[in-house]
mmCIF file of C-alpha atoms in Angstrom:
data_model
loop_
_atom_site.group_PDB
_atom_site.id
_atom_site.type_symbol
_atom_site.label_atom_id
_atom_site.label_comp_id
_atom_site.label_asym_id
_atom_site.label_seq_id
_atom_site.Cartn_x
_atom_site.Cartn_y
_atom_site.Cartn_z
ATOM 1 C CA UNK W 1 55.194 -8.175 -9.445
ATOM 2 C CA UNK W 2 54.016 -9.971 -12.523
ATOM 3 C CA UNK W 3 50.737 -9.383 -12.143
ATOM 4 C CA UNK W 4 49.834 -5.442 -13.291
ATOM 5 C CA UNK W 5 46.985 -3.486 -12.822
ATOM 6 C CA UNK W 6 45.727 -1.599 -15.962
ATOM 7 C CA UNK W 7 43.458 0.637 -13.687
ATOM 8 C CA UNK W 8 44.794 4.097 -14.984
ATOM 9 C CA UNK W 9 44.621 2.860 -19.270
ATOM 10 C CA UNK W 10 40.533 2.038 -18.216
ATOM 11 C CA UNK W 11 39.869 5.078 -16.140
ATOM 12 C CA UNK W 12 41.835 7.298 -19.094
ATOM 13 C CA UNK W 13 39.688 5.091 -21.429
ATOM 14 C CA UNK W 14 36.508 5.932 -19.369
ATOM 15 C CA UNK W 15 37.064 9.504 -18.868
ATOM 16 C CA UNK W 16 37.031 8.990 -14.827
ATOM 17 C CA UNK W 17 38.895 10.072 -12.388
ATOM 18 C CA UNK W 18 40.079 8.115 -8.973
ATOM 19 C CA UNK W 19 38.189 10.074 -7.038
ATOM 20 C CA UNK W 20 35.330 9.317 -8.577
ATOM 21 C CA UNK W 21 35.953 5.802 -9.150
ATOM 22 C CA UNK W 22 36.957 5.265 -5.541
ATOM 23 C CA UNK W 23 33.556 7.052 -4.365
ATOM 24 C CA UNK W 24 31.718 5.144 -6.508
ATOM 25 C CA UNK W 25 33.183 1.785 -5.186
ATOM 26 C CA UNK W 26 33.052 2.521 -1.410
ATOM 27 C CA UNK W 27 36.743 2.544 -1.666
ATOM 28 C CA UNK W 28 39.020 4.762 0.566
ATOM 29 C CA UNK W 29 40.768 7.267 -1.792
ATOM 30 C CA UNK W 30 44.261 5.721 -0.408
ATOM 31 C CA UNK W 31 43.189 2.421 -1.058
ATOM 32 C CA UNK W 32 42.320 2.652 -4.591
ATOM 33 C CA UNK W 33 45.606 4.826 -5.263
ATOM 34 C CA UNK W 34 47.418 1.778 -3.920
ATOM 35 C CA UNK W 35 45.114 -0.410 -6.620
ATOM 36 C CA UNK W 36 45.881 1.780 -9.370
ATOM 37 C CA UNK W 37 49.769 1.714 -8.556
ATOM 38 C CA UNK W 38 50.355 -1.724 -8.105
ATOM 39 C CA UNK W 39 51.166 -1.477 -4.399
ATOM 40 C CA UNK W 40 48.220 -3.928 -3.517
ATOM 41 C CA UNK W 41 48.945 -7.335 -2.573
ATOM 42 C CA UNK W 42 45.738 -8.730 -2.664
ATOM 43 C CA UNK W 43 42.294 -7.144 -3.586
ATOM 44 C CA UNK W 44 38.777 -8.269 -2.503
ATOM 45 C CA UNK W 45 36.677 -9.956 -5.052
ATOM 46 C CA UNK W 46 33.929 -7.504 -3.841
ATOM 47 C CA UNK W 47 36.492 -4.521 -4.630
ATOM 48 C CA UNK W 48 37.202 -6.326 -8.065
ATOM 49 C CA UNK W 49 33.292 -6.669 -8.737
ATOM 50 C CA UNK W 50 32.859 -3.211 -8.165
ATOM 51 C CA UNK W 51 35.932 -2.213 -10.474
ATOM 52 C CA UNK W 52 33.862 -3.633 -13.599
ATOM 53 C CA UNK W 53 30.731 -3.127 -12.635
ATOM 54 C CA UNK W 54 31.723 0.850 -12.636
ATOM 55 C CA UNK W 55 34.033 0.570 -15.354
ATOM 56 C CA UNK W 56 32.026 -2.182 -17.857
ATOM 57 C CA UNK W 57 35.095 -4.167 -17.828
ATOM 58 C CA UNK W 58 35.774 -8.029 -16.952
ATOM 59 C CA UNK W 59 38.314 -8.678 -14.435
ATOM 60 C CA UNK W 60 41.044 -9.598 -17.617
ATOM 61 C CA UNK W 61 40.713 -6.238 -18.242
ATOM 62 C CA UNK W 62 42.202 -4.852 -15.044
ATOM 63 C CA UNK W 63 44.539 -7.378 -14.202
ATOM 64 C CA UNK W 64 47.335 -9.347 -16.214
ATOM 65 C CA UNK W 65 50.050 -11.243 -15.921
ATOM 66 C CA UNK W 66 53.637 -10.222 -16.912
ATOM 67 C CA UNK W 67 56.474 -12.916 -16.704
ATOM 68 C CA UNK W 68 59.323 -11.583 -14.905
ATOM 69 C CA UNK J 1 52.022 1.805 11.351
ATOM 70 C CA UNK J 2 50.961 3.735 14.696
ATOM 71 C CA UNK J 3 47.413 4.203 15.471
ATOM 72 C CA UNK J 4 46.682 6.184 18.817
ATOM 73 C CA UNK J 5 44.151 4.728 21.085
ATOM 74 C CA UNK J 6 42.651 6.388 23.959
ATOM 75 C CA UNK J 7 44.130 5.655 27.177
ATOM 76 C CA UNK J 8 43.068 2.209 28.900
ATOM 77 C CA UNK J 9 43.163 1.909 32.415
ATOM 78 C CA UNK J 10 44.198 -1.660 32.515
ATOM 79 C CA UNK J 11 46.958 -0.392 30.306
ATOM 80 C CA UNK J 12 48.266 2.431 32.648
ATOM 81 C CA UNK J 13 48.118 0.177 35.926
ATOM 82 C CA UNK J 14 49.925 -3.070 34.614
ATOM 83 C CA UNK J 15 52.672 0.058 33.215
ATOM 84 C CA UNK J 16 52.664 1.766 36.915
ATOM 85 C CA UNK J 17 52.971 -2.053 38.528
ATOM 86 C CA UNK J 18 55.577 -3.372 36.388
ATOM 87 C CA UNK J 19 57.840 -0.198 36.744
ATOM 88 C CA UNK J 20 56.994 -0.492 40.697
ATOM 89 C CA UNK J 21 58.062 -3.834 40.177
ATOM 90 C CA UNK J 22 61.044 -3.150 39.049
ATOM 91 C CA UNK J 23 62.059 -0.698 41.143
ATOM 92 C CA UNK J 24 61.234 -2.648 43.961
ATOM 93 C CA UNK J 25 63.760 -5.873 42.537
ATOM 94 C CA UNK J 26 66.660 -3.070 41.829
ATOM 95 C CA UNK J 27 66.275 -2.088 45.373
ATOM 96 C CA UNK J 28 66.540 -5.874 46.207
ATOM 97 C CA UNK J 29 69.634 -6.789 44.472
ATOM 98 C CA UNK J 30 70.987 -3.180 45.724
ATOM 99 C CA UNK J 31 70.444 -4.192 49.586
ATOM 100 C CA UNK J 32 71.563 -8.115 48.894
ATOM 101 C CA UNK J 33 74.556 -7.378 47.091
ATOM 102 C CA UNK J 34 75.645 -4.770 50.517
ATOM 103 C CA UNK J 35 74.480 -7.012 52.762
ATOM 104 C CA UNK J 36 76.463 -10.303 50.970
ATOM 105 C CA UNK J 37 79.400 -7.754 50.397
ATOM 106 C CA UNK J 38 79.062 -6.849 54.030
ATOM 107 C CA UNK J 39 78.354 -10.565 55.435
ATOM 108 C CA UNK J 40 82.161 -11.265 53.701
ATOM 109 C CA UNK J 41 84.351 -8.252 54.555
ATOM 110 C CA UNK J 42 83.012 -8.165 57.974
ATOM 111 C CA UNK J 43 82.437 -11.784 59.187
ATOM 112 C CA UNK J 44 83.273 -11.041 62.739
ATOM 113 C CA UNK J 45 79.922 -9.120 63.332
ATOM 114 C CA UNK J 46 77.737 -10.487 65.383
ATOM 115 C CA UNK J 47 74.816 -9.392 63.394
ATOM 116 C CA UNK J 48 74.146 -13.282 61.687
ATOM 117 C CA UNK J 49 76.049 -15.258 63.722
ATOM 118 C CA UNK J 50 75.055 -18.124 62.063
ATOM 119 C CA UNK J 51 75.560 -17.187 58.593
ATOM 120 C CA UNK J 52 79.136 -16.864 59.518
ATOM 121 C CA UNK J 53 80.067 -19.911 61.323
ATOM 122 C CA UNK J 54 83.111 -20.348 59.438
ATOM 123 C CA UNK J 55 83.567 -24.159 60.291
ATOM 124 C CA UNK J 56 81.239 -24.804 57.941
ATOM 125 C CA UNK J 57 81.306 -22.476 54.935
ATOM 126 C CA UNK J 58 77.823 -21.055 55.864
ATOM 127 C CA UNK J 59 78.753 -17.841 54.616
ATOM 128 C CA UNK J 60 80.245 -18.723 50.970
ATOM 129 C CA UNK J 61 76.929 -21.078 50.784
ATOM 130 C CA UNK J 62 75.026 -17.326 51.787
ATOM 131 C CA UNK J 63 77.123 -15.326 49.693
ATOM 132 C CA UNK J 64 76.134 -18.111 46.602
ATOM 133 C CA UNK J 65 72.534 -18.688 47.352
ATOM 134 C CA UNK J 66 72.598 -14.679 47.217
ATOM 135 C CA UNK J 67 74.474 -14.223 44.010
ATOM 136 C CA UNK J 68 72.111 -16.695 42.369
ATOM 137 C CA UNK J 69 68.932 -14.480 43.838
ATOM 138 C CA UNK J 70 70.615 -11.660 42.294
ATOM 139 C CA UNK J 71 70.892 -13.633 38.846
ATOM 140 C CA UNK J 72 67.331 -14.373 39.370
ATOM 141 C CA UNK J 73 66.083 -10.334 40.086
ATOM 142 C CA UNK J 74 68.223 -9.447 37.076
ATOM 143 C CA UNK J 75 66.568 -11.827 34.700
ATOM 144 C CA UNK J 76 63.488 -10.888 36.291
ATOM 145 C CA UNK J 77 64.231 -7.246 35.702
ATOM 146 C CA UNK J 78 65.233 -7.979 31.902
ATOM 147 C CA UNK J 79 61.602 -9.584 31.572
ATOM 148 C CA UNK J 80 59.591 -6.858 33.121
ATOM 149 C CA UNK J 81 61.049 -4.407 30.777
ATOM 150 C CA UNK J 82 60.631 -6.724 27.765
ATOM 151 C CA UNK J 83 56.867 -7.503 28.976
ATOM 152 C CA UNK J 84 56.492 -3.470 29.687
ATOM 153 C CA UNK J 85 57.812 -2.685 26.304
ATOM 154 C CA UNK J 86 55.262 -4.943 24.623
ATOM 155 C CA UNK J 87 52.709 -3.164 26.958
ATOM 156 C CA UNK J 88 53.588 0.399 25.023
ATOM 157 C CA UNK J 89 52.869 -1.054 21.887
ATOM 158 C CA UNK J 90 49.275 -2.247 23.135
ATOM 159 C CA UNK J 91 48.542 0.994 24.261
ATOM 160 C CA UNK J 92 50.006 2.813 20.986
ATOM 161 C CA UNK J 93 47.328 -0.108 19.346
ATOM 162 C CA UNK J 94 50.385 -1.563 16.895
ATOM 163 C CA UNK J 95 50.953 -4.752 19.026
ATOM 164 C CA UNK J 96 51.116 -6.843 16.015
ATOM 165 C CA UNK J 97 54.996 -6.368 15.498
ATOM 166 C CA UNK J 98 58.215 -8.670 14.913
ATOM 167 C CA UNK J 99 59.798 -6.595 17.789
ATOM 168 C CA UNK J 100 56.957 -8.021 19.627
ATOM 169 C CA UNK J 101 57.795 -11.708 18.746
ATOM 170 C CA UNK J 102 61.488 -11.075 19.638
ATOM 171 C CA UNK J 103 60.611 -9.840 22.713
ATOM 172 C CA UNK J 104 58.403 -12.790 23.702
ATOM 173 C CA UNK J 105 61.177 -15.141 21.991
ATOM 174 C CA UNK J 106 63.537 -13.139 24.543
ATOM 175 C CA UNK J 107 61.184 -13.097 27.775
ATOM 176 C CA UNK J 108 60.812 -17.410 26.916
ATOM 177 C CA UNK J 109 64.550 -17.680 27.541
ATOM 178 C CA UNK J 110 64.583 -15.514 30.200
ATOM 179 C CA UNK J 111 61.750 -17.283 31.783
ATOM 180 C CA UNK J 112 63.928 -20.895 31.023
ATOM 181 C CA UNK J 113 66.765 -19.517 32.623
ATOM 182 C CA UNK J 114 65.184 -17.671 35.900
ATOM 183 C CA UNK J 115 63.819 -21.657 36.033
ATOM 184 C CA UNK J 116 67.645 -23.102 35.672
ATOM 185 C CA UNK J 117 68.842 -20.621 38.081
ATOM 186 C CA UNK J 118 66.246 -21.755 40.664
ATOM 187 C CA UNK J 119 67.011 -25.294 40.257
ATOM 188 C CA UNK J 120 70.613 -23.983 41.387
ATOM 189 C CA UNK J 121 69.221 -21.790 44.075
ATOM 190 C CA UNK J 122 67.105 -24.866 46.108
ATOM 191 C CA UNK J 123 69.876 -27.230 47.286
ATOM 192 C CA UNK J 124 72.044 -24.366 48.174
ATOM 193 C CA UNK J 125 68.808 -22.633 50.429
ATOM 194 C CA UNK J 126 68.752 -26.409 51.556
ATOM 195 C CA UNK J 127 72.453 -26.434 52.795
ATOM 196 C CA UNK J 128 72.239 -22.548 54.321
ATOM 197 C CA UNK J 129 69.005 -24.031 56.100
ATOM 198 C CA UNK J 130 70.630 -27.374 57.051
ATOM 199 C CA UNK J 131 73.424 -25.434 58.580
ATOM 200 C CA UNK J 132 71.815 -23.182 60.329
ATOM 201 C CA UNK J 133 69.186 -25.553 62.004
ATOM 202 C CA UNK J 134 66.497 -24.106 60.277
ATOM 203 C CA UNK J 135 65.683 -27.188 57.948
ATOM 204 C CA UNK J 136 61.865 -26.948 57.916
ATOM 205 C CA UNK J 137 59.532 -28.868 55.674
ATOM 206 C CA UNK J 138 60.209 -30.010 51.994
ATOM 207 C CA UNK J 139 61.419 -27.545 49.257
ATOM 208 C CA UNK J 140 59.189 -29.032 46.019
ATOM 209 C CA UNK J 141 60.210 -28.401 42.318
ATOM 210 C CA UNK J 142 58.042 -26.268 40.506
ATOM 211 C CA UNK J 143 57.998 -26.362 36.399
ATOM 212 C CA UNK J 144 55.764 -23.710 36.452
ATOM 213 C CA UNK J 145 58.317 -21.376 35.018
ATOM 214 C CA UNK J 146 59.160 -24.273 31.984
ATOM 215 C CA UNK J 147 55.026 -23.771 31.128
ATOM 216 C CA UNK J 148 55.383 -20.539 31.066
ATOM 217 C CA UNK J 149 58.235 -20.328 28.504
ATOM 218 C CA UNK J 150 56.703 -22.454 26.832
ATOM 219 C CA UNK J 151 53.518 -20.594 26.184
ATOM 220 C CA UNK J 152 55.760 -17.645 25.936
ATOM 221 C CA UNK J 153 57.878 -19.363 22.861
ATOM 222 C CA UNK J 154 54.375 -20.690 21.343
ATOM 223 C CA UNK J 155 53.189 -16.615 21.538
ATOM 224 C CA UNK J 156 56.065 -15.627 20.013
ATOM 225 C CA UNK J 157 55.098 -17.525 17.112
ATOM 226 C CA UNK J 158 51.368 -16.290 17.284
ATOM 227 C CA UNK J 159 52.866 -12.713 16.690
ATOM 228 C CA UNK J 160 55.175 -13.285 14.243
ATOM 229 C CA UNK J 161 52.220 -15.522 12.502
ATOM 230 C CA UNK J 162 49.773 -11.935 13.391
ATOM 231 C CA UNK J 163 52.152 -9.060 12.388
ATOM 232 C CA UNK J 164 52.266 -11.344 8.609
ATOM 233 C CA UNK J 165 48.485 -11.647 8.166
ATOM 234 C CA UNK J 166 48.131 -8.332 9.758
ATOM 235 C CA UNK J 167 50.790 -6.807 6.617
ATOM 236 C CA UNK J 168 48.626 -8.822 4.025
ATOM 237 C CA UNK J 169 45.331 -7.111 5.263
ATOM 238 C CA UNK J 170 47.357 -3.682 5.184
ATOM 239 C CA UNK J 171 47.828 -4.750 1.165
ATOM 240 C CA UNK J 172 44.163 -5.909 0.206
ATOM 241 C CA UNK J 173 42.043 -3.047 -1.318
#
């Protein structure tokens, strides 16, 4: 897909795990393994305003585009 | 995806009706197709007298009319397992399927030609009756089976429309 999720550079860059991320966010554990890989289709902007509010970040931070 | 729901009652009846059902229209077509086969070899029994007046033809007009009731029970068959297959997915709680839609797609055609076969079965129940003497009131058309494919064909679309939004739900985090 060309848009990528950069979850796993800011949780490395945060020193936080998924697990803690995902119970921070009210997210299911499952869910926010499918974030991190790139299996999502579509995420919530509530799930994306959680994502920076827990990890400082703006939404251009988590997400970019890659041209096939 | 299946997701286990407990049991519903309305569930378990409609199942235990439609396989009644169709045991009941297997029996039918069973019992017609002995007593058509029977009606034919064995025309000199005095059992329908009038069904056999050979002058006439009665009995290739029976043995018709009852060939196109069989056609009928079999589509009708093919349905009720179609409709009690979509039944097992409501109670598994994964009714949101394309096998779903294709079913419904199927059980619209089925319904369309149970209707096409009925159209065929009238003016030969008219001739058996007009033979026979037994020509009592007026035989009406019903399209009631055309609405109902019809809704059928539009549900089929509602599904396949569901079990899409359904698999972009199952992707949003």
């Amino acid at each position: 897909m060309a848009i990528t999720v950069q979850l796993d550079d800011l949780l490395h860059a945060r020193r936080m795990t998924l697990t803690q991320l995902a119970e921070r966010i009210d997210l299911t554990l499952a869910n926010a393994s499918i974030l991190k890989t790139g299996k999502a289709k579509a995420i919530r902007f509530s799930t994306l305003e959680a994502v920076c509010r827990e990890l400082d970040c703006q939404p251009g931070d988590l997400l970019r585009y890659e041209p096939d | 995806m299946s997701r286990t729901q407990p049991s519903d009652p309305l569930l378990t009846v409609t199942q235990i009706l439609l396989r009644i059902g169709i045991a009941v229209m297997a029996l039918i077509i069973l019992a017609g197709a002995v007593a058509v086969l029977a009606l034919l070899l064995f025309p000199d029994q005095q059992v329908a007298p009038q069904l056999t007046d050979a002058s006439k033809g009665t009995v290739w007009w029976v043995a018709a009319g009852a060939a196109t009731l069989i056609t009928i029970l079999v589509l009708s068959i093919a349905f009720t397992l179609n409709l009690s297959r979509i039944v097992s997915t409501v109670g598994e709680g994964d009714p949101f399927r394309p096998e779903n839609a294709d079913r419904l797609d199927r059980m619209a055609w089925l319904a369309l030609a149970t209707e096409a076969c009925g159209f065929v079965l009238m003016p030969v129940v008219r001739t058996i009756a007009s033979h026979i003497g037994e020509l009592r009131g007026d035989f009406e058309m019903s399209f009631g089976g055309f609405v109902v494919a019809l809704v059928l064909f539009i549900l089929a679309r509602v599904f396949r429309l569901g079990t899409r939004m359904r698999d972009d739900l199952e992707g949003t985090v």
